[in-house]
C-alpha positions as semicolon CSV with decimal commas, in nm:
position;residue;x (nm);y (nm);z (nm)
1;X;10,529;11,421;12,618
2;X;10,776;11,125;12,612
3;X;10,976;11,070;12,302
4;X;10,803;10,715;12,217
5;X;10,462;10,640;12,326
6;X;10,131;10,453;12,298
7;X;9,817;10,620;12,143
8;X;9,536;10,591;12,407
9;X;9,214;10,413;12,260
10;X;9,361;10,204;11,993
11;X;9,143;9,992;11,700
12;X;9,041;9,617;11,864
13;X;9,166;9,461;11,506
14;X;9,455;9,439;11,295
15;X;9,549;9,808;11,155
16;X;9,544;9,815;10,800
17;X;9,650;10,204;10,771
18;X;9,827;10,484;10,953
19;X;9,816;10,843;10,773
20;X;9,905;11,187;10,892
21;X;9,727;11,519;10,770
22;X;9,913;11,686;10,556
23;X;9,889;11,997;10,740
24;X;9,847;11,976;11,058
25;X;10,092;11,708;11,229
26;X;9,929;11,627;11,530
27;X;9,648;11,454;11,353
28;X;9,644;11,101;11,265
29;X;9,421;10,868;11,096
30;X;9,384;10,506;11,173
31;X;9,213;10,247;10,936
32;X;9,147;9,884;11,049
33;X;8,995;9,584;11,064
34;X;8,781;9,626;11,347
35;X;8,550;9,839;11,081
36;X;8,626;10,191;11,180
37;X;8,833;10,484;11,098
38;X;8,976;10,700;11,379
39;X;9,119;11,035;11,410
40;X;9,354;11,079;11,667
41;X;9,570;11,407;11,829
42;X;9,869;11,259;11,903
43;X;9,989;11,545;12,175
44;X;9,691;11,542;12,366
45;X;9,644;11,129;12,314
46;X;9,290;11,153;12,235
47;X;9,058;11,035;12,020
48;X;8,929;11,286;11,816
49;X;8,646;11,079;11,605
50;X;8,566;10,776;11,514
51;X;8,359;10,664;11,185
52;X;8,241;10,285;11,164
53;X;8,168;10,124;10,842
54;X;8,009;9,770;10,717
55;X;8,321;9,528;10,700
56;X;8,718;9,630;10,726
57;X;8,886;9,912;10,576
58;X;9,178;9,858;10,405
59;X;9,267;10,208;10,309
60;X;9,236;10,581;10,458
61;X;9,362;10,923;10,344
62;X;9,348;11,305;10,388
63;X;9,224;11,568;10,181
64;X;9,277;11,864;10,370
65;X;9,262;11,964;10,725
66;X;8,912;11,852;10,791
67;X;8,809;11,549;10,505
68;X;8,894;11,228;10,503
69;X;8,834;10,934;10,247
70;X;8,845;10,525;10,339
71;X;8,763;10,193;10,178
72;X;8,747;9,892;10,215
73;X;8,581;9,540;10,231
74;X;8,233;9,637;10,150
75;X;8,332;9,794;9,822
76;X;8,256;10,165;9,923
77;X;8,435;10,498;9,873
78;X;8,378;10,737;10,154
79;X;8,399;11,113;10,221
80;X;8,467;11,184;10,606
81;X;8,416;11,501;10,731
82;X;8,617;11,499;11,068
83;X;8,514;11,825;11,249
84;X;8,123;11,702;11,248
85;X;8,170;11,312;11,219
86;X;7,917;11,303;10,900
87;X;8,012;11,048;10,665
88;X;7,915;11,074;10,256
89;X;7,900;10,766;10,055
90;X;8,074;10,910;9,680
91;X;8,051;10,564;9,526
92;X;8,125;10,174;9,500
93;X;8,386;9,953;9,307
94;X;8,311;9,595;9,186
95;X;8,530;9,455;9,443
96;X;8,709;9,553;9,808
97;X;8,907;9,900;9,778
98;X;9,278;9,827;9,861
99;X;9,437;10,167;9,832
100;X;9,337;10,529;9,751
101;X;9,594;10,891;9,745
102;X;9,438;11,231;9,728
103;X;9,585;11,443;9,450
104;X;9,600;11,846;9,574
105;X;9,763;11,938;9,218
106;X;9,394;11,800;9,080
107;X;9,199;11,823;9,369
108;X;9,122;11,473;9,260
109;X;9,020;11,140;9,486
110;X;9,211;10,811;9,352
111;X;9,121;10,470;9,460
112;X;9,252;10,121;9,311
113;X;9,057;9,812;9,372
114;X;9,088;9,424;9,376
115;X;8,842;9,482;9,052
116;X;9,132;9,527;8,868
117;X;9,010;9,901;8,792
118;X;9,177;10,266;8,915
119;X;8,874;10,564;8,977
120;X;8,936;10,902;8,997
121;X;8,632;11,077;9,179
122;X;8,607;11,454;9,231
123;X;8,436;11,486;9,573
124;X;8,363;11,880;9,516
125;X;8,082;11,768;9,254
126;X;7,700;11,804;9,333
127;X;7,711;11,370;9,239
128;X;8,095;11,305;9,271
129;X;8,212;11,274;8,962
130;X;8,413;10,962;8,830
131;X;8,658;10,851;8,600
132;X;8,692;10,452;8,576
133;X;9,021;10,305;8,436
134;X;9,038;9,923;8,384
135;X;9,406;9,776;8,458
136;X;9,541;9,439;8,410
137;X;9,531;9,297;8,738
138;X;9,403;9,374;9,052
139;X;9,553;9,697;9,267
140;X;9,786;9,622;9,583
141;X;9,957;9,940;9,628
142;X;9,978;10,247;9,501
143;X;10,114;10,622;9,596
144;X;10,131;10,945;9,421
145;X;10,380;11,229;9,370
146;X;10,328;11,588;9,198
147;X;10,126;11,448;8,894
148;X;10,313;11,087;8,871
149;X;10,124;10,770;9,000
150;X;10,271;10,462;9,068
151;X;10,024;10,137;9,060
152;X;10,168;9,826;9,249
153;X;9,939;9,525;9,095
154;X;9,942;9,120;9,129
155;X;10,195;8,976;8,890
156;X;10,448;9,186;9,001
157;X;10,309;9,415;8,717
158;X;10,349;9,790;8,769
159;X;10,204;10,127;8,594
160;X;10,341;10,443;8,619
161;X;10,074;10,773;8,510
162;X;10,082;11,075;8,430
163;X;9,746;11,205;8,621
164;X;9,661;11,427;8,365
165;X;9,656;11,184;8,108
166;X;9,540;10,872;8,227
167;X;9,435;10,717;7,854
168;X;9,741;10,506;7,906
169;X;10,056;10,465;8,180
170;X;10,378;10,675;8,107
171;X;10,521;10,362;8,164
172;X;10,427;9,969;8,223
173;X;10,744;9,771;8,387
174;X;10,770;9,436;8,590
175;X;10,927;9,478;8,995
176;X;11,261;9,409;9,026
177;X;11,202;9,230;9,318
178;X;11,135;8,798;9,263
179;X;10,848;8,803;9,440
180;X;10,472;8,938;9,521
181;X;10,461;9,317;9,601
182;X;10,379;9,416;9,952
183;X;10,439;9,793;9,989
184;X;10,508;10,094;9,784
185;X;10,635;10,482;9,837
186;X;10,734;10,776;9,643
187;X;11,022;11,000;9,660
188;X;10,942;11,314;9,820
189;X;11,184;11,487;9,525
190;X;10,980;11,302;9,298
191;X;11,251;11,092;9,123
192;X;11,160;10,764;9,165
193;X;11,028;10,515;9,438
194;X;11,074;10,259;9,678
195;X;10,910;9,915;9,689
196;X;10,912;9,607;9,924
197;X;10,834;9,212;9,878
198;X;10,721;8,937;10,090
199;X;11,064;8,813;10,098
200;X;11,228;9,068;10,314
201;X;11,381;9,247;10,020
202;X;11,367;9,631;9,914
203;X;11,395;9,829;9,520
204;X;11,502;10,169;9,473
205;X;11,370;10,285;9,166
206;X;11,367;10,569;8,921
207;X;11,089;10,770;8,696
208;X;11,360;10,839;8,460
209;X;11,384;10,552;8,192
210;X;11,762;10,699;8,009
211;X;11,983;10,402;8,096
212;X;12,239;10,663;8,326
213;X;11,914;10,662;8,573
214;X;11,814;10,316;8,536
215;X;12,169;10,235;8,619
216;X;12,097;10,387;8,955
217;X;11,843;10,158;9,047
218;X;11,924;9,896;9,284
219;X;11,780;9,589;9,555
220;X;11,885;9,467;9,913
221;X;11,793;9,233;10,187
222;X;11,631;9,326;10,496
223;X;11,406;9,230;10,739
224;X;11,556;8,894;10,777
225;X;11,767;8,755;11,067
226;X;11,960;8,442;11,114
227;X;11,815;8,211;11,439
228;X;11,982;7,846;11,480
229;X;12,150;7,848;11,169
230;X;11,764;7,865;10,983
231;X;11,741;8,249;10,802
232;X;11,377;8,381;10,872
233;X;11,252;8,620;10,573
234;X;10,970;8,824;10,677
235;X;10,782;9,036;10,425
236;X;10,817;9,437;10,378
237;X;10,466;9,557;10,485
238;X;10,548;9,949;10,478
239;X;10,764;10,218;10,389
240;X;10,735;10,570;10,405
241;X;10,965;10,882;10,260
242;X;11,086;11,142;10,496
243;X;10,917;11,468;10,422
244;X;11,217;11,665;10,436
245;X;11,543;11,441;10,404
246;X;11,377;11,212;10,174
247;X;11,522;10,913;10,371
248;X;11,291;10,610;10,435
249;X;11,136;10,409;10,657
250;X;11,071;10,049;10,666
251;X;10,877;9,802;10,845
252;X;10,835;9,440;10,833
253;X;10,673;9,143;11,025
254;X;10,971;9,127;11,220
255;X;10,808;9,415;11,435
256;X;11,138;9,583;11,309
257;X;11,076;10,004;11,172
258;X;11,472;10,076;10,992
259;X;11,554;10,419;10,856
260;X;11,737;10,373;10,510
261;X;11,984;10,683;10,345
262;X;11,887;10,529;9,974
263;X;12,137;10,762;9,805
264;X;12,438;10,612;10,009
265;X;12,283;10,287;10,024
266;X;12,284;10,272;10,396
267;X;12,104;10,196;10,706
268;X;12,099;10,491;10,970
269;X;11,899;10,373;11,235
270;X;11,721;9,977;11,341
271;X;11,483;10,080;11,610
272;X;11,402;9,856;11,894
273;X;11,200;9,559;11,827
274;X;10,784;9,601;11,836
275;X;10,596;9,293;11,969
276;X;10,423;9,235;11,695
277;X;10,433;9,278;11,286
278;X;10,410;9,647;11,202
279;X;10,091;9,668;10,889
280;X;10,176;10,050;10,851
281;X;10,434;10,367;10,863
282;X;10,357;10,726;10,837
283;X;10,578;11,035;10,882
284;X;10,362;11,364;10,959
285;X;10,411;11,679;10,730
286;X;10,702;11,811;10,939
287;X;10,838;11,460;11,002
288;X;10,865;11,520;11,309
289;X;10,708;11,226;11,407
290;X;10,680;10,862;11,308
291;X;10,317;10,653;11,329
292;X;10,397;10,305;11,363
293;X;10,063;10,045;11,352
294;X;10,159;9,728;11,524
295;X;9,950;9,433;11,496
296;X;9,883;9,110;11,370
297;X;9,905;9,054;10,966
298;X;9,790;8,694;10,892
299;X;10,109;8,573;10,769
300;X;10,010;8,242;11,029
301;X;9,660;8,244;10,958
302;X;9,418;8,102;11,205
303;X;9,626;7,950;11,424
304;X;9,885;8,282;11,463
305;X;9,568;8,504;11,559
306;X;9,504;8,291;11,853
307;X;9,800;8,456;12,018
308;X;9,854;8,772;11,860
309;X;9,841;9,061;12,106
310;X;9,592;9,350;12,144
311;X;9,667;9,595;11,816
312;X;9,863;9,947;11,909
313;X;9,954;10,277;11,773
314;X;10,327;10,379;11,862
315;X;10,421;10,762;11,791
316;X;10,809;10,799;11,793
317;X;10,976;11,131;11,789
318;X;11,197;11,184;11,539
319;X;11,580;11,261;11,561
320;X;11,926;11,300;11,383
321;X;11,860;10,930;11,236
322;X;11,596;11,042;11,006
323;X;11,878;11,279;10,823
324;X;12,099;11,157;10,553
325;X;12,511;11,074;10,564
326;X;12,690;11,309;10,380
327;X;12,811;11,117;10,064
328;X;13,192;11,005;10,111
């Protein structure tokens, strides 16, 4: 199997999402546009299943090794059970679903929504139970690590839970970053998080609000190249945390994926250029591998989709760039 390679059988739209199970790292789920959710096996490059739904689906996660959940466009949450393709419908929001993390700790389903509401649902019920928790704006991004949940909304507002107290966030603060959120991850050690902006910039934040940690915290350009003397700025659409190193990935509408050491403040790796805006990032549980969804993202509208290319799903193997510098 070669080190960097095209996954056979691709979606026919943009990708919205690229996931990994978290146990098994061969699998890999695909969201997109094109109304359907696919599981893939990246060694053999097949197709595993493939669920359609009414409109696109914006969002796509694991449970274990055999359920699935996705949203999307047509307002529905859905179980997926991948070994026998049967699909459950657990419930609706008031508007499209934009994100959704499964909890383990809880065993809990968590969706955020355009309707400017979070839902907790807990697909193990006989009716799946679910908590609703109205926000202030409407849900972008969101991830989840241990118990803590980080809610990316419009405004640049963000939330930061406690899962087993949801009455009210641990913490409320405003990004960092000038301008509209575009992508969001945790720390795999749990102390803080990563986001990204339209404007080809990246946070590192903390959990920790003493002023030693929030002193820590910092922002830096990337994604961005100079061409003729004009600087192009093209928005952060994805990061992901290294499972082990907790280094990061991130991936822009440059068709650029970089790997970032956040404690040194460095860049280990730029890899070659995609040929096309990259929607999504996903390590697999042994980060061993790196999903990268490469397709068109609307930043031209209309008139850019005339010549964007077919969508694809790039697995890279993953080397000494993914570990971090020793500290000088």
């Amino acid at each position: 199997m070669s080190d960097h390679f095209e996954i056979s059988s691709p979606p026919f739209d943009s990708v919205s999402q690229v996931r990994f199970s978290p146990t098994n790292p061969d699998h890999l789920l695909v969201s997109a546009w094109d109304t359907t959710v696919r599981l893939y096996d990246v060694t053999a490059n097949e197709q595993k299943a493939k669920f359609d739904h009414r409109a696109a689906v914006l969002a796509c996660c694991f449970s274990d090794a055999t359920h699935a959940y996705s949203g999307g466009l047509d307002t529905g949450v859905r179980e997926l059970d991948l070994a026998s393709e049967k699909v459950t419908h657990l419930g609706q929001h008031g508007n499209a679903v934009s994100t959704m993390n499964y909890s383990r700790e809880q065993n809990v389903l968590i969706t955020g929504s355009w309707d400017q509401s979070l839902r907790f649902w807990d697909p193990r019920a006989q009716t799946a139970g679910v908590s609703t928790y109205s926000i202030p704006e409407r849900v972008y991004n969101m991830d989840l690590v241990n118990n803590t949940l980080v809610v990316a909304m419009a405004s640049r507002l963000f939330h930061i839970y406690d899962i087993r107290k949801m009455n009210e966030p641990a913490q409320t603060r405003e990004s960092s970053l000038k301008f509209m959120t575009r992508s969001l991850a945790c720390m795999v050690d749990g102390q803080g998080y990563a986001i990204g902006s339209v404007e080809g910039r990246i946070g590192v934040e903390y959990f920790d609000p003493s002023p030693e940690a929030q002193d820590k915290k910092y922002a830096f350009k990337c994604h961005r190249q100079t061409i003729d003397d004009v600087d192009h700025v093209w928005p952060v659409n994805a990061l992901a945390f290294h499972p082990v190193y907790n280094t990061f990935a991130s991936a822009g509408s440059d068709g650029t994926v970089s790997i970032w050491d956040h404690k040194v403040k460095k860049r280990l790796r730029q890899y070659p250029k995609y040929s096309a805006p990259i929607p999504s990032v996903a390590f697999n549980c042994d980060g061993t591998r790196l999903a990268v969804g490469v397709s068109y993202t609307w930043d031209d509208g209309e008139e850019g989709a005339k010549t964007a290319e077919r969508p694809a799903v790039w697995i890279r193997k993953t080397g000494e760039e993914v570990k971090p510098r020793q500290a000088s």
